[in-house]
CSV table of C-alpha atoms in Angstrom, one decimal:
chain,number,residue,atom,x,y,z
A,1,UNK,CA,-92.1,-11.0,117.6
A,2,UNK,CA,-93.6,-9.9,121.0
A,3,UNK,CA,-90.8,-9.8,124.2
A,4,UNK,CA,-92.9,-13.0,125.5
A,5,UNK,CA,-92.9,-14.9,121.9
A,6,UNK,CA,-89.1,-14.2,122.0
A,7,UNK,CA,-88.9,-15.4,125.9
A,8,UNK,CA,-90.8,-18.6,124.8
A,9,UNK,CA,-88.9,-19.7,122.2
A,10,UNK,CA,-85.5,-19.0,124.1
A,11,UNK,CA,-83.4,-21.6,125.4
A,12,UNK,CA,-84.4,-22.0,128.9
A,13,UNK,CA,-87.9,-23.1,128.0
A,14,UNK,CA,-86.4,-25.2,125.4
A,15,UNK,CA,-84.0,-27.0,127.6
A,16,UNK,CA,-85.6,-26.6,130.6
A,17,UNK,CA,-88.8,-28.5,129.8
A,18,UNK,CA,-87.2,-31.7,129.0
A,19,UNK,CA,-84.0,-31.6,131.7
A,20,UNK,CA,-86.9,-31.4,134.1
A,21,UNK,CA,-88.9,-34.4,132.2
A,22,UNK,CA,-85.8,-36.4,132.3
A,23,UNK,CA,-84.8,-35.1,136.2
A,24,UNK,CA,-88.6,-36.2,137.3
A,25,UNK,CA,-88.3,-39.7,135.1
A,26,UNK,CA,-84.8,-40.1,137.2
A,27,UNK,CA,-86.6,-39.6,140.8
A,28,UNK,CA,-89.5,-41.3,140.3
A,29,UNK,CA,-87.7,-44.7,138.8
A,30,UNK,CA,-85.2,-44.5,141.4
A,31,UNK,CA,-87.7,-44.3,144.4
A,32,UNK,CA,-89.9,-47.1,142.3
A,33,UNK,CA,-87.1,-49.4,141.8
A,34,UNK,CA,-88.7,-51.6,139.1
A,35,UNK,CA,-86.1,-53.2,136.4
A,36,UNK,CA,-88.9,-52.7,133.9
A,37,UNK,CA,-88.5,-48.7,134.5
A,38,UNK,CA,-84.5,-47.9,134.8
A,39,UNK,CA,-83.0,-44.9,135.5
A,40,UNK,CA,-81.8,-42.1,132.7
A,41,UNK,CA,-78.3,-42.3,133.9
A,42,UNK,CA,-78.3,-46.0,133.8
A,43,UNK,CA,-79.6,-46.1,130.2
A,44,UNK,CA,-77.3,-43.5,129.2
A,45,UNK,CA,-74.3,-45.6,130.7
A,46,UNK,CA,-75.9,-48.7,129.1
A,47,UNK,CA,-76.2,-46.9,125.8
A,48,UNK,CA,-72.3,-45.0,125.8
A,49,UNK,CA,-71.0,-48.6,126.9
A,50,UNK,CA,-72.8,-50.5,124.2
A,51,UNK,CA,-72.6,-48.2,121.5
A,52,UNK,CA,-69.8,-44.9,122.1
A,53,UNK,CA,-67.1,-47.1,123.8
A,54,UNK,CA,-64.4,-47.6,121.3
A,55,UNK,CA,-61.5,-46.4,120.1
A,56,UNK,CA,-60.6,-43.0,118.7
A,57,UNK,CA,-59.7,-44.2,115.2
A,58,UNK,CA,-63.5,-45.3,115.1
A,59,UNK,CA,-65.2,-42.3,116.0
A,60,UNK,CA,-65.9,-44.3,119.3
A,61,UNK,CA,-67.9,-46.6,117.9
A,62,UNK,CA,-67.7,-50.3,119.2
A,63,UNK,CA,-68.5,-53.1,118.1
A,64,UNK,CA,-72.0,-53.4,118.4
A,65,UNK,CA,-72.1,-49.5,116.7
A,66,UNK,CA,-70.4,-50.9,113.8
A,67,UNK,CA,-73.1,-53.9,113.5
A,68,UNK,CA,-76.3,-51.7,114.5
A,69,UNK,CA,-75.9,-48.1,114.6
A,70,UNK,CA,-73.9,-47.4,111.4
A,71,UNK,CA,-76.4,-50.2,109.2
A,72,UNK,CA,-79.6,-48.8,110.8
A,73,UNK,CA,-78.3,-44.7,109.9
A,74,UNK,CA,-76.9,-45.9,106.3
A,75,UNK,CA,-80.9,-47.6,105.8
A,76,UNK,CA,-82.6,-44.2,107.1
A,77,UNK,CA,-80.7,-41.8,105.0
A,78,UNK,CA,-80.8,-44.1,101.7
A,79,UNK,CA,-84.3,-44.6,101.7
A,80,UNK,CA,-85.5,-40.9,103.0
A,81,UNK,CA,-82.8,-39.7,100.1
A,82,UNK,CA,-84.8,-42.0,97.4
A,83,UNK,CA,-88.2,-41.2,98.5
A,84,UNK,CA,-87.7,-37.6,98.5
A,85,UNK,CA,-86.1,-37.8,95.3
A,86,UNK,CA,-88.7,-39.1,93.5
A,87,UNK,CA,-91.4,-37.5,95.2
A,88,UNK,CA,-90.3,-34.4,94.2
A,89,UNK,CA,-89.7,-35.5,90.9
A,90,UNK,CA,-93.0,-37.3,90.5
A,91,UNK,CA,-94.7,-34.5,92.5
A,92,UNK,CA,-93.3,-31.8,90.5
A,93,UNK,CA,-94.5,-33.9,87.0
A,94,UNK,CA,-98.1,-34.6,88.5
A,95,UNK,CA,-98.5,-30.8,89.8
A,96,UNK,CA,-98.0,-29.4,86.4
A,97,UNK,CA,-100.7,-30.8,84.8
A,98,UNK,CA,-104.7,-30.3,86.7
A,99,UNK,CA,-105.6,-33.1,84.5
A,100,UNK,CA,-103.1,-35.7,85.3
A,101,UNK,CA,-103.2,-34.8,89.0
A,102,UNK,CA,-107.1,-35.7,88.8
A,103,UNK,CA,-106.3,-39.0,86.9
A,104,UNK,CA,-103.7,-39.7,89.0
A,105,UNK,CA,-104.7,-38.7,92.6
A,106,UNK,CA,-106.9,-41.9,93.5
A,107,UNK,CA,-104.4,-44.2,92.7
A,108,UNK,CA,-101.9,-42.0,95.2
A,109,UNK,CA,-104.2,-42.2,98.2
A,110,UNK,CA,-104.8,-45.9,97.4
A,111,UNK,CA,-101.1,-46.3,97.7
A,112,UNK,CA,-100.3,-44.4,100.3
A,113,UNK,CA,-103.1,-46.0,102.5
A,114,UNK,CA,-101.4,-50.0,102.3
A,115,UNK,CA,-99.9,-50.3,105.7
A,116,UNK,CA,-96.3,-51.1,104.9
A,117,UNK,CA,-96.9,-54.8,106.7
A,118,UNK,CA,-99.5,-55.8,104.7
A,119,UNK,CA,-96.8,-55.9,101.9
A,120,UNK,CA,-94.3,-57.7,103.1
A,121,UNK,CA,-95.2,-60.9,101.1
A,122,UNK,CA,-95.2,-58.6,97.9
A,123,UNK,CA,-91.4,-57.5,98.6
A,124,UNK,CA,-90.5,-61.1,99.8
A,125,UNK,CA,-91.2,-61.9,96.1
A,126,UNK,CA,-90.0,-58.8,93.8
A,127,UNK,CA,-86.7,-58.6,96.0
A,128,UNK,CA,-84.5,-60.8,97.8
A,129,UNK,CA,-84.1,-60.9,101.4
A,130,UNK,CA,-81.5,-57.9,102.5
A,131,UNK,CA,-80.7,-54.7,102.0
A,132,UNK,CA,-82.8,-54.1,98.5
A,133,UNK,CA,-86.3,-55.3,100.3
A,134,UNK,CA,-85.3,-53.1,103.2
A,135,UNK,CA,-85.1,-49.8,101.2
A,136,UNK,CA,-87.8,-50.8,98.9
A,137,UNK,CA,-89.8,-51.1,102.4
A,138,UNK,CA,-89.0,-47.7,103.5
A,139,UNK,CA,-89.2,-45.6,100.5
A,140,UNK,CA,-92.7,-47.3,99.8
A,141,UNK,CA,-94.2,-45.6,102.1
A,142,UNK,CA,-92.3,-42.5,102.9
A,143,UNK,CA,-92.2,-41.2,98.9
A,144,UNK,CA,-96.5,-40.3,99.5
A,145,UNK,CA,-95.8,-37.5,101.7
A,146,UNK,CA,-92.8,-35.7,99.8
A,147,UNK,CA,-94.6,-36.6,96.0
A,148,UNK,CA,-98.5,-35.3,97.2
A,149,UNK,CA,-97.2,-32.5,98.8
A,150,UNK,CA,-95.2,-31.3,96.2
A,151,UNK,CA,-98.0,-31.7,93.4
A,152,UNK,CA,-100.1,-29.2,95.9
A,153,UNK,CA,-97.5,-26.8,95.9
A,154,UNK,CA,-96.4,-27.0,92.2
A,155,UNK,CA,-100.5,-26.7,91.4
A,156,UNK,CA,-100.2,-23.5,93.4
A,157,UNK,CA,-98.2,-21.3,91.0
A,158,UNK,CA,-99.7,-18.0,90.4
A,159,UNK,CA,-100.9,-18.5,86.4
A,160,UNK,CA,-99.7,-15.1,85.4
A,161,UNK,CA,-95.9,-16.1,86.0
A,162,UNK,CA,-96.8,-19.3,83.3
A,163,UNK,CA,-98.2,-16.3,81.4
A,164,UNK,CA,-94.9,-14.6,81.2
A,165,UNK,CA,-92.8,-17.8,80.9
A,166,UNK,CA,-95.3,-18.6,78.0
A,167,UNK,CA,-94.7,-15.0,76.4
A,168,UNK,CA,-90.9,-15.6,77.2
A,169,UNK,CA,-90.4,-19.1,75.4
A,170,UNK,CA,-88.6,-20.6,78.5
A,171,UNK,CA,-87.9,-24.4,78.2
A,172,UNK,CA,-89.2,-26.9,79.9
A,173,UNK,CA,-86.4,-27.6,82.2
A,174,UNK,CA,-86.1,-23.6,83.6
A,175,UNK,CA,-89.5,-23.4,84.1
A,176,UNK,CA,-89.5,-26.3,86.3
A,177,UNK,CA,-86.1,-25.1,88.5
A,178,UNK,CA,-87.2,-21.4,88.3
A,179,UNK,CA,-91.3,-21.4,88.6
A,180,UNK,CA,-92.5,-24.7,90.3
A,181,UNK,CA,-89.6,-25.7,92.3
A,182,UNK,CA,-89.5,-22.5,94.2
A,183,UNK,CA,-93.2,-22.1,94.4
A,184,UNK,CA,-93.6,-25.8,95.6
A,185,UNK,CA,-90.6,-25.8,98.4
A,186,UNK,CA,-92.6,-24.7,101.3
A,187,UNK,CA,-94.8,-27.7,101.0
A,188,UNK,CA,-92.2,-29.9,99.9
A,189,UNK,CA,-90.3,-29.2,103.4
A,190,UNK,CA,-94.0,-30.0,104.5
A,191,UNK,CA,-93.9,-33.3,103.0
A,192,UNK,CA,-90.0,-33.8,103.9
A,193,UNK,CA,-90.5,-34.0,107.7
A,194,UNK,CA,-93.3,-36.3,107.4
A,195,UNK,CA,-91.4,-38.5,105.4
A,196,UNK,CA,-88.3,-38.5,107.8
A,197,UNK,CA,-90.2,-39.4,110.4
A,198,UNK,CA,-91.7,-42.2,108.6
A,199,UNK,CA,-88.6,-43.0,107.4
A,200,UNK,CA,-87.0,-43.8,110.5
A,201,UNK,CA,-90.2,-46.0,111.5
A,202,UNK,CA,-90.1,-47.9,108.8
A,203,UNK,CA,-86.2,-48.7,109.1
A,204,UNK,CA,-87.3,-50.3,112.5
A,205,UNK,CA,-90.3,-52.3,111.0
A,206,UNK,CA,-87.8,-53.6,107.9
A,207,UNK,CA,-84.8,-54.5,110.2
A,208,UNK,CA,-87.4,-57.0,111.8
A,209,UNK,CA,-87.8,-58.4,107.8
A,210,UNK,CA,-86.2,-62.0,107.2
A,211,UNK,CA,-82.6,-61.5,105.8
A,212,UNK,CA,-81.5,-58.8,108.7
A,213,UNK,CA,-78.4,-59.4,110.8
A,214,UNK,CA,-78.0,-56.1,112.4
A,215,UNK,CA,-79.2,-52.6,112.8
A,216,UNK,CA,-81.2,-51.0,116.0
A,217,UNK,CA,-84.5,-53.1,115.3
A,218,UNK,CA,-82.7,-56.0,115.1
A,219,UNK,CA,-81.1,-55.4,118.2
A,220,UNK,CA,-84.2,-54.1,120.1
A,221,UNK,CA,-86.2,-57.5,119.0
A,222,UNK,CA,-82.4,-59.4,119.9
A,223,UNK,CA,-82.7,-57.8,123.2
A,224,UNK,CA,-86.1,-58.2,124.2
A,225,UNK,CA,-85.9,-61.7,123.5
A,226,UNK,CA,-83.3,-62.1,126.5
A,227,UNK,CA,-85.2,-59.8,128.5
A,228,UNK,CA,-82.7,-57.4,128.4
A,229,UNK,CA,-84.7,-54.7,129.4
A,230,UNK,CA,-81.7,-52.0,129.7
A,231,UNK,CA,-80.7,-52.6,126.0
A,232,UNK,CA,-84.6,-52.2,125.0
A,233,UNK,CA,-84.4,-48.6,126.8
A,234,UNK,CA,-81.2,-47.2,125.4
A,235,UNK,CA,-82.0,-48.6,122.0
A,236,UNK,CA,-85.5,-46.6,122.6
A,237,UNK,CA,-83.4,-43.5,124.1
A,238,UNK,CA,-80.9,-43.3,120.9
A,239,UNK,CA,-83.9,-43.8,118.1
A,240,UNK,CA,-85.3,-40.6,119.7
A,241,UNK,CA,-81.7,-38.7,119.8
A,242,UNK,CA,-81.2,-39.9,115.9
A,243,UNK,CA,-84.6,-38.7,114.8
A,244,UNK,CA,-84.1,-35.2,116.4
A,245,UNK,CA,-80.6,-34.9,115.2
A,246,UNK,CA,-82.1,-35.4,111.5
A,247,UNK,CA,-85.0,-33.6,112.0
A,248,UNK,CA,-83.1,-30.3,113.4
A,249,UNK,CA,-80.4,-31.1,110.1
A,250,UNK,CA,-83.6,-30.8,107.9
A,251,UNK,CA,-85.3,-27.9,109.3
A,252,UNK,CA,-81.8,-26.5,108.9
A,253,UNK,CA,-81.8,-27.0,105.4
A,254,UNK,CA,-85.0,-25.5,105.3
A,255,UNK,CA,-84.3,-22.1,107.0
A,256,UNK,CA,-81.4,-21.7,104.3
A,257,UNK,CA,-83.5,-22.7,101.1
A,258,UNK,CA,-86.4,-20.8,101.7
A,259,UNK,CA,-86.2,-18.6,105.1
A,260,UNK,CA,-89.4,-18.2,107.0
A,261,UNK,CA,-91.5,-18.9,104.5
A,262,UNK,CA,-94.1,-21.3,105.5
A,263,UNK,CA,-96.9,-23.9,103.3
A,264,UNK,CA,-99.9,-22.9,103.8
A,265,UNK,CA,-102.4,-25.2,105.9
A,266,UNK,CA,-104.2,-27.0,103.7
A,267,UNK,CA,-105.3,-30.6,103.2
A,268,UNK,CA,-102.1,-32.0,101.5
A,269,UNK,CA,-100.4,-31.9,104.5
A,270,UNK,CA,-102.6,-34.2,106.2
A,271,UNK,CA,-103.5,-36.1,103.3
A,272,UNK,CA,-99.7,-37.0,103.2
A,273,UNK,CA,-99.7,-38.5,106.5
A,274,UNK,CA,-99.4,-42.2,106.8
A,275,UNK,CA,-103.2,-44.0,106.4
């Protein structure tokens, strides 16, 4: 790493860049004045009032953090944790076998292109209103990315390691933990990130389902409803803080699995975006 790489990626520039964002957005919306444009401090103090205000033996939370904040987190992480699950599992099936990939892969991209509101009449009907059509929402459409990705990578074994675990007479189940796993995790990280992004979108779009009483969706549709304009910001402000949080817990998790190895560019990873 060059000295200017290393000075780029230090924590000035890192910090710096959005203090400054955040320092010009505090300026300009207090010289503006507008109540449809607050101030970060004010949405901050909004947002610690509404949400980080109670007492110790809650972690803070009040009220409204135990109604929203605490449903909305337990719908992310459920649904992310199934649709990783079985996209890796899926994935890992599929990428073992060219043929059934082929078979297989038109039906994937067919899925993973229905925009999640399109079947909101389908899980009206297979699930009740509630929790279970929430999740069956979100891991939908966040399993494509983590399950096409990980086919890719599991396809992308050298042959001559099958060779020797051919030679070797090594079951099934080894094979899969020792050869494709390891060989697939760059990509599966690849599809992982994807799908927590989505994840967290789609935990929005499903708290605004019939059958939800609370979570951050609910309350950001609850509050623009009373034009309560400060809520909408802080509930805006503390989707972005969650979904960095996770993302920097994942990436984490992804320096300690498998270092700084990287997938390879290559068109899984945008085929496994949302269509």
């Amino acid at each position: 790493m060059t000295p200017r790489a290393g000075r780029a990626r230090g924590p000035l520039p890192r910090f710096g860049v959005p203090l400054a964002a955040v320092l010009l957005w505090q300026l300009a919306a207090r010289a503006h004045g507008s109540v449809f444009f607050p101030t970060p401090s004010s949405i901050l103090a909004h947002g610690h009032a509404l949400w980080f205000a109670g007492p110790p033996e809650r972690l803070f939370l009040t009220d409204a953090g135990v109604a929203h904040l605490l449903p909305s987190l337990g719908r992310v992480i459920a649904g992310f944790s199934l649709a990783a699950c079985c996209g890796i599992v899926l994935g890992l099936a599929l990428g073992r076998s060219r043929d059934a990939y082929a078979l297989c892969d038109p039906v994937l991209q067919f899925a993973r292109a229905v925009p999640p509101p399109a079947l909101v009449p389908v899980f009206v009907v297979l699930f009740d209103p509630g929790t279970r059509m929430q999740l069956a929402s979100i891991v939908f459409s966040a399993v494509w990315p983590v399950l096409i990705n990980t086919a890719e990578g599991a396809r992308s074994i050298d042959p001559l390691r099958l060779e020797v675990a051919a030679v070797l007479r090594m079951p099934l189940p080894e094979r899969v933990l020792l050869l494709y796993l390891p060989a697939a995790l760059p990509r599966v990280f690849a599809g992982l990130r994807i799908s927590l992004s989505l994840s967290l979108i789609l935990m929005v779009f499903a708290e605004l389902l019939p059958g939800t009483a609370g979570g951050l969706g609910f309350q950001l549709v609850d509050a623009q409803s009373r034009s309560d304009l400060l809520t909408v910001w802080a509930v805006i402000v503390l989707l972005g803080v969650v979904g960095q949080l996770l993302n920097s817990l994942l990436l984490a998790l992804e320096r300690l699995l498998i270092g700084g190895r990287r997938a390879a560019p290559g068109p899984s990873l945008t085929r496994g975006t949302p269509g």
